[in-house]
CSV table of C-alpha atoms (C1' of nucleotides) in Angstrom, one decimal:
chain,number,residue,atom,x,y,z
A,1,UNK,CA,38.5,34.7,-17.7
A,2,UNK,CA,42.1,34.9,-16.6
A,3,UNK,CA,44.7,35.4,-19.2
A,4,UNK,CA,47.5,35.2,-16.8
A,5,UNK,CA,48.5,31.6,-17.3
A,6,UNK,CA,48.8,31.4,-21.0
A,7,UNK,CA,50.7,33.2,-23.7
A,8,UNK,CA,48.3,36.2,-23.9
A,9,UNK,CA,50.9,38.1,-22.0
A,10,UNK,CA,53.3,37.9,-25.0
A,11,UNK,CA,50.7,39.1,-27.4
A,12,UNK,CA,50.4,42.6,-28.6
A,13,UNK,CA,47.3,44.7,-27.9
A,14,UNK,CA,45.5,43.9,-31.1
A,15,UNK,CA,45.9,40.2,-30.8
A,16,UNK,CA,44.8,40.4,-27.2
A,17,UNK,CA,41.7,42.4,-28.2
A,18,UNK,CA,40.6,39.8,-30.7
A,19,UNK,CA,40.9,37.1,-28.0
A,20,UNK,CA,38.6,38.7,-25.5
A,21,UNK,CA,36.2,40.2,-28.0
A,22,UNK,CA,35.6,36.7,-29.4
A,23,UNK,CA,34.8,35.1,-26.1
A,24,UNK,CA,31.4,33.5,-26.2
A,25,UNK,CA,28.5,36.0,-25.7
A,26,UNK,CA,30.7,39.1,-25.6
A,27,UNK,CA,29.6,40.6,-28.9
A,28,UNK,CA,26.0,39.7,-28.3
A,29,UNK,CA,26.0,41.5,-25.0
A,30,UNK,CA,27.5,44.6,-26.6
A,31,UNK,CA,24.8,44.5,-29.2
A,32,UNK,CA,22.0,44.2,-26.6
A,33,UNK,CA,23.4,47.2,-24.7
A,34,UNK,CA,23.5,49.2,-28.0
A,35,UNK,CA,19.9,48.5,-28.6
A,36,UNK,CA,18.9,50.0,-25.2
A,37,UNK,CA,18.0,53.6,-24.6
A,38,UNK,CA,21.2,55.6,-24.1
A,39,UNK,CA,23.0,52.3,-24.8
A,40,UNK,CA,21.9,51.2,-21.4
A,41,UNK,CA,20.4,48.0,-20.1
A,42,UNK,CA,19.8,46.4,-16.7
A,43,UNK,CA,21.1,43.0,-15.7
A,44,UNK,CA,17.7,41.4,-15.9
A,45,UNK,CA,17.0,42.9,-19.3
A,46,UNK,CA,20.2,41.5,-20.7
A,47,UNK,CA,19.3,38.2,-19.2
A,48,UNK,CA,15.9,38.3,-20.8
A,49,UNK,CA,17.2,39.3,-24.2
A,50,UNK,CA,19.8,36.5,-24.2
A,51,UNK,CA,17.6,33.6,-23.3
A,52,UNK,CA,20.4,31.0,-23.2
A,53,UNK,CA,23.0,32.9,-21.2
A,54,UNK,CA,23.3,32.0,-17.5
A,55,UNK,CA,23.6,34.7,-14.8
A,56,UNK,CA,27.0,33.4,-14.0
A,57,UNK,CA,28.4,33.9,-17.5
A,58,UNK,CA,26.6,37.2,-18.0
A,59,UNK,CA,28.1,38.4,-14.7
A,60,UNK,CA,31.6,37.3,-15.8
A,61,UNK,CA,31.3,39.0,-19.2
A,62,UNK,CA,30.1,42.3,-17.8
A,63,UNK,CA,33.0,42.4,-15.4
A,64,UNK,CA,35.4,41.7,-18.2
A,65,UNK,CA,33.9,44.4,-20.3
A,66,UNK,CA,33.9,46.8,-17.4
A,67,UNK,CA,37.6,46.1,-16.8
A,68,UNK,CA,38.2,47.0,-20.5
A,69,UNK,CA,36.3,50.2,-20.2
A,70,UNK,CA,33.8,49.0,-22.8
A,71,UNK,CA,31.0,49.1,-20.4
A,72,UNK,CA,30.3,51.3,-17.4
A,73,UNK,CA,28.2,50.3,-14.4
A,74,UNK,CA,26.0,52.4,-12.3
A,75,UNK,CA,24.3,51.3,-9.2
A,76,UNK,CA,21.6,53.0,-7.3
A,77,UNK,CA,21.6,51.4,-3.9
A,78,UNK,CA,19.4,54.0,-2.4
A,79,UNK,CA,16.3,52.2,-3.5
A,80,UNK,CA,15.1,48.6,-2.9
A,81,UNK,CA,15.5,46.6,-4.9
A,82,UNK,CA,18.8,47.9,-6.0
A,83,UNK,CA,18.9,49.2,-9.5
A,84,UNK,CA,22.0,48.6,-11.6
A,85,UNK,CA,22.6,49.7,-15.1
A,86,UNK,CA,25.2,48.9,-17.7
A,87,UNK,CA,26.0,51.4,-20.3
A,88,UNK,CA,28.3,51.2,-23.4
A,89,UNK,CA,31.1,53.6,-23.2
A,90,UNK,CA,32.2,55.6,-26.2
A,91,UNK,CA,34.7,52.9,-27.1
A,92,UNK,CA,32.0,50.3,-26.6
A,93,UNK,CA,29.7,52.1,-29.0
A,94,UNK,CA,32.4,52.1,-31.6
A,95,UNK,CA,32.5,48.3,-31.5
A,96,UNK,CA,29.1,48.2,-33.1
A,97,UNK,CA,30.8,48.7,-36.5
A,98,UNK,CA,32.4,45.3,-36.1
A,99,UNK,CA,29.1,43.6,-35.4
A,100,UNK,CA,27.4,45.4,-38.3
A,101,UNK,CA,30.2,44.2,-40.6
A,102,UNK,CA,29.6,40.7,-39.6
A,103,UNK,CA,25.9,41.2,-40.2
A,104,UNK,CA,26.3,42.6,-43.7
A,105,UNK,CA,28.8,39.8,-44.5
A,106,UNK,CA,26.4,37.2,-43.4
A,107,UNK,CA,23.5,38.7,-45.3
A,108,UNK,CA,25.6,38.8,-48.4
A,109,UNK,CA,27.0,35.3,-48.3
A,110,UNK,CA,24.6,33.3,-46.2
A,111,UNK,CA,21.2,34.5,-47.4
A,112,UNK,CA,20.1,31.0,-48.2
A,113,UNK,CA,19.7,30.2,-44.5
A,114,UNK,CA,17.1,31.0,-42.0
A,115,UNK,CA,15.3,34.3,-42.7
A,116,UNK,CA,15.8,37.0,-40.1
A,117,UNK,CA,13.3,38.8,-38.1
A,118,UNK,CA,12.3,36.3,-35.5
A,119,UNK,CA,12.1,37.0,-31.9
A,120,UNK,CA,15.1,34.8,-31.4
A,121,UNK,CA,17.3,37.0,-33.5
A,122,UNK,CA,19.5,39.3,-31.6
A,123,UNK,CA,21.4,40.7,-34.5
A,124,UNK,CA,19.1,41.3,-37.4
A,125,UNK,CA,17.5,44.4,-36.0
A,126,UNK,CA,20.9,46.1,-36.1
B,1,UNK,CA,32.4,22.0,-33.8
B,2,UNK,CA,28.9,20.5,-33.6
B,3,UNK,CA,26.1,23.0,-33.2
B,4,UNK,CA,23.5,20.3,-33.2
B,5,UNK,CA,22.9,19.8,-29.6
B,6,UNK,CA,22.3,23.4,-28.4
B,7,UNK,CA,20.1,26.3,-29.3
B,8,UNK,CA,22.1,27.2,-32.4
B,9,UNK,CA,19.4,25.7,-34.5
B,10,UNK,CA,16.9,28.3,-33.3
B,11,UNK,CA,19.2,31.1,-34.3
B,12,UNK,CA,19.1,33.1,-37.5
B,13,UNK,CA,22.0,33.1,-39.9
B,14,UNK,CA,23.6,36.2,-38.5
B,15,UNK,CA,23.6,35.0,-35.0
B,16,UNK,CA,25.0,31.7,-36.1
B,17,UNK,CA,27.7,33.5,-38.0
B,18,UNK,CA,28.9,35.4,-35.0
B,19,UNK,CA,29.1,32.2,-33.0
B,20,UNK,CA,31.4,30.4,-35.3
B,21,UNK,CA,33.5,33.4,-36.3
B,22,UNK,CA,34.2,34.0,-32.7
B,23,UNK,CA,35.5,30.6,-32.0
B,24,UNK,CA,39.0,30.7,-30.7
B,25,UNK,CA,41.7,31.0,-33.4
B,26,UNK,CA,39.2,31.4,-36.3
B,27,UNK,CA,39.8,35.1,-37.0
B,28,UNK,CA,43.6,34.7,-36.6
B,29,UNK,CA,43.7,31.9,-39.1
B,30,UNK,CA,41.8,33.9,-41.6
B,31,UNK,CA,44.2,36.8,-41.1
B,32,UNK,CA,47.2,34.5,-41.6
B,33,UNK,CA,45.7,33.2,-44.9
B,34,UNK,CA,45.1,36.8,-46.0
B,35,UNK,CA,48.8,37.6,-45.5
B,36,UNK,CA,49.9,34.8,-47.7
B,37,UNK,CA,50.6,35.1,-51.5
B,38,UNK,CA,47.2,34.7,-53.2
B,39,UNK,CA,45.7,34.5,-49.8
B,40,UNK,CA,47.2,31.0,-49.5
B,41,UNK,CA,49.1,29.2,-46.9
B,42,UNK,CA,50.2,25.6,-46.1
B,43,UNK,CA,49.3,23.8,-43.0
B,44,UNK,CA,52.8,24.0,-41.6
B,45,UNK,CA,53.0,27.7,-42.4
B,46,UNK,CA,49.8,28.4,-40.5
B,47,UNK,CA,51.1,26.3,-37.6
B,48,UNK,CA,54.4,28.3,-37.6
B,49,UNK,CA,52.6,31.6,-37.7
B,50,UNK,CA,50.3,30.8,-34.8
B,51,UNK,CA,52.8,29.4,-32.3
B,52,UNK,CA,50.4,28.4,-29.7
B,53,UNK,CA,47.8,26.6,-31.8
B,54,UNK,CA,47.9,22.9,-31.7
B,55,UNK,CA,47.6,20.8,-34.9
B,56,UNK,CA,44.3,19.4,-33.7
B,57,UNK,CA,42.6,22.8,-33.3
B,58,UNK,CA,44.1,24.1,-36.5
B,59,UNK,CA,42.8,21.1,-38.4
B,60,UNK,CA,39.3,21.5,-36.8
B,61,UNK,CA,39.1,25.2,-37.6
B,62,UNK,CA,40.2,24.7,-41.2
B,63,UNK,CA,37.6,22.0,-41.7
B,64,UNK,CA,34.9,24.3,-40.3
B,65,UNK,CA,36.0,27.2,-42.5
B,66,UNK,CA,36.0,24.9,-45.5
B,67,UNK,CA,32.5,23.8,-44.7
B,68,UNK,CA,31.4,27.5,-44.6
B,69,UNK,CA,33.1,28.2,-47.9
B,70,UNK,CA,35.4,30.7,-46.3
B,71,UNK,CA,38.5,28.6,-47.1
B,72,UNK,CA,39.2,26.2,-50.0
B,73,UNK,CA,41.6,23.4,-49.8
B,74,UNK,CA,43.9,22.0,-52.5
B,75,UNK,CA,45.9,18.8,-52.1
B,76,UNK,CA,48.7,17.7,-54.3
B,77,UNK,CA,49.2,14.0,-53.4
B,78,UNK,CA,51.4,13.3,-56.4
B,79,UNK,CA,54.5,14.4,-54.6
B,80,UNK,CA,56.0,13.3,-51.3
B,81,UNK,CA,55.6,14.8,-48.8
B,82,UNK,CA,52.0,15.6,-49.7
B,83,UNK,CA,51.4,19.3,-50.3
B,84,UNK,CA,48.2,20.9,-49.1
B,85,UNK,CA,47.2,24.5,-49.5
B,86,UNK,CA,44.4,26.5,-47.9
B,87,UNK,CA,43.2,29.6,-49.7
B,88,UNK,CA,40.7,32.3,-48.7
B,89,UNK,CA,37.6,32.3,-50.9
B,90,UNK,CA,36.1,35.6,-52.1
B,91,UNK,CA,33.8,35.6,-49.0
B,92,UNK,CA,36.7,34.8,-46.8
B,93,UNK,CA,38.7,37.8,-48.1
B,94,UNK,CA,35.7,40.0,-47.3
B,95,UNK,CA,36.0,39.1,-43.7
B,96,UNK,CA,39.2,40.9,-43.4
B,97,UNK,CA,37.2,44.1,-43.0
B,98,UNK,CA,36.0,42.8,-39.6
B,99,UNK,CA,39.5,42.1,-38.4
B,100,UNK,CA,40.7,45.4,-39.7
B,101,UNK,CA,37.9,47.2,-37.8
B,102,UNK,CA,39.0,45.4,-34.6
B,103,UNK,CA,42.6,46.5,-35.2
B,104,UNK,CA,41.7,50.1,-35.7
B,105,UNK,CA,39.5,50.1,-32.7
B,106,UNK,CA,42.3,48.6,-30.6
B,107,UNK,CA,44.9,51.1,-31.8
B,108,UNK,CA,42.5,53.9,-31.0
B,109,UNK,CA,41.5,52.8,-27.6
B,110,UNK,CA,44.3,50.6,-26.3
B,111,UNK,CA,47.4,52.3,-27.5
B,112,UNK,CA,48.7,52.5,-24.0
B,113,UNK,CA,49.5,48.8,-24.1
B,114,UNK,CA,52.2,46.8,-25.7
B,115,UNK,CA,53.6,48.4,-28.8
B,116,UNK,CA,53.0,46.5,-32.0
B,117,UNK,CA,55.5,45.3,-34.5
B,118,UNK,CA,57.0,42.3,-32.7
B,119,UNK,CA,57.4,38.9,-34.2
B,120,UNK,CA,54.6,37.8,-31.9
B,121,UNK,CA,52.1,40.1,-33.4
B,122,UNK,CA,49.8,38.5,-35.9
B,123,UNK,CA,47.6,41.5,-36.5
B,124,UNK,CA,49.5,44.7,-36.6
B,125,UNK,CA,50.9,44.1,-40.1
B,126,UNK,CA,47.4,44.2,-41.4
C,1,DC,C1',15.5,42.7,-8.1
C,2,DC,C1',20.6,42.0,-8.6
C,3,DG,C1',23.6,39.5,-8.5
C,4,DT,C1',27.5,35.9,-6.5
C,5,DA,C1',28.7,31.0,-5.0
C,6,DT,C1',28.9,26.2,-5.6
C,7,DC,C1',28.7,21.8,-7.6
C,8,DC,C1',28.7,19.2,-11.5
C,9,DG,C1',28.3,17.5,-16.1
C,10,DA,C1',29.2,18.7,-21.0
C,11,DC,C1',31.7,20.6,-24.3
C,12,DT,C1',36.1,23.0,-26.0
C,13,DT,C1',40.7,23.5,-26.2
C,14,DG,C1',45.5,22.1,-25.2
C,15,DA,C1',49.8,18.9,-24.8
C,16,DT,C1',52.0,15.2,-26.5
C,17,DA,C1',52.9,11.4,-29.3
C,18,DC,C1',52.7,9.1,-33.5
C,19,DT,C1',51.7,7.6,-38.5
C,20,DG,C1',51.3,7.7,-43.9
D,1,DC,C1',54.6,17.7,-44.2
D,2,DA,C1',50.0,17.0,-42.9
D,3,DG,C1',47.5,15.6,-40.1
D,4,DT,C1',45.0,12.0,-36.3
D,5,DA,C1',44.8,9.8,-31.5
D,6,DT,C1',44.7,10.1,-26.8
D,7,DC,C1',44.3,12.1,-22.6
D,8,DA,C1',44.5,16.2,-19.6
D,9,DA,C1',43.0,20.8,-18.6
D,10,DG,C1',40.1,24.7,-19.1
D,11,DT,C1',35.7,26.9,-20.2
D,12,DC,C1',30.9,26.9,-20.3
D,13,DG,C1',26.1,25.5,-19.1
D,14,DG,C1',22.3,24.0,-15.7
D,15,DA,C1',20.5,23.9,-11.4
D,16,DT,C1',20.1,25.6,-7.2
D,17,DA,C1',21.0,28.3,-3.2
D,18,DC,C1',21.9,32.4,-0.9
D,19,DG,C1',22.8,37.4,0.6
D,20,DG,C1',22.4,42.6,-0.3
DNA sequence: CCGTATCCGACTTGATACTG
DNA sequence: CAGTATCAAGTCGGATACGG
């Protein structure tokens, strides 16, 4: 989570970007948001769509993405229970191209593996 | 390195691909190979280009990439010291598009950060 | 419902040393 | 040069608890 104590500081923006985009779950979270109406999903929806992620890690990743302006958060505290929504920003939506590229690459070179379309698959509906 | 003990088994090919491509250092190694003549680099050259990677991790990643047919390895043991070369396969070269996308995204949305072109930058010469 | 906090074990990565 | 061995450090996962 913190990049302060290593050599990230010395890296240029692009190198830095690769590093946090490739953190575990990050791309899959972005994809889940993309699939929601208006690129928006609630915390519990994300949790349900990513069965193996823990609330702790999901919370951490969302905060990181918010800090990078890839995701914006909106809370409606006027109702109970509180309603919170996470939405891809414009820059966030543009990251979908990266994920789509990976999908096409995988379909081209790895088609001999498990067929897509199962409930477990978070990428193949892209 | 081993995906046997977690839920990776239940994932489809594409999801699986995201997981290993986003392991730390993987994309940067692919990029370094891409920048070499004939998409080829020696172990020590990769090590030198990625100052913060340890030989252990570099070795592990190269083995993983070789197993995925993204990198091919050639060893000339007839000479001393032994000469080993790692080359991007056709599928490996096609992954450069993913990295290039990330670069363009970063340059578009993160240009207010550290300028590129320094020795430390492994991506901006792409 | 929406999280954050904690504790802890497992896995991943890092630092350093060392060999053919 | 091209790695492997060893051990330390960091990140992630699992369970559970708790507060807004």
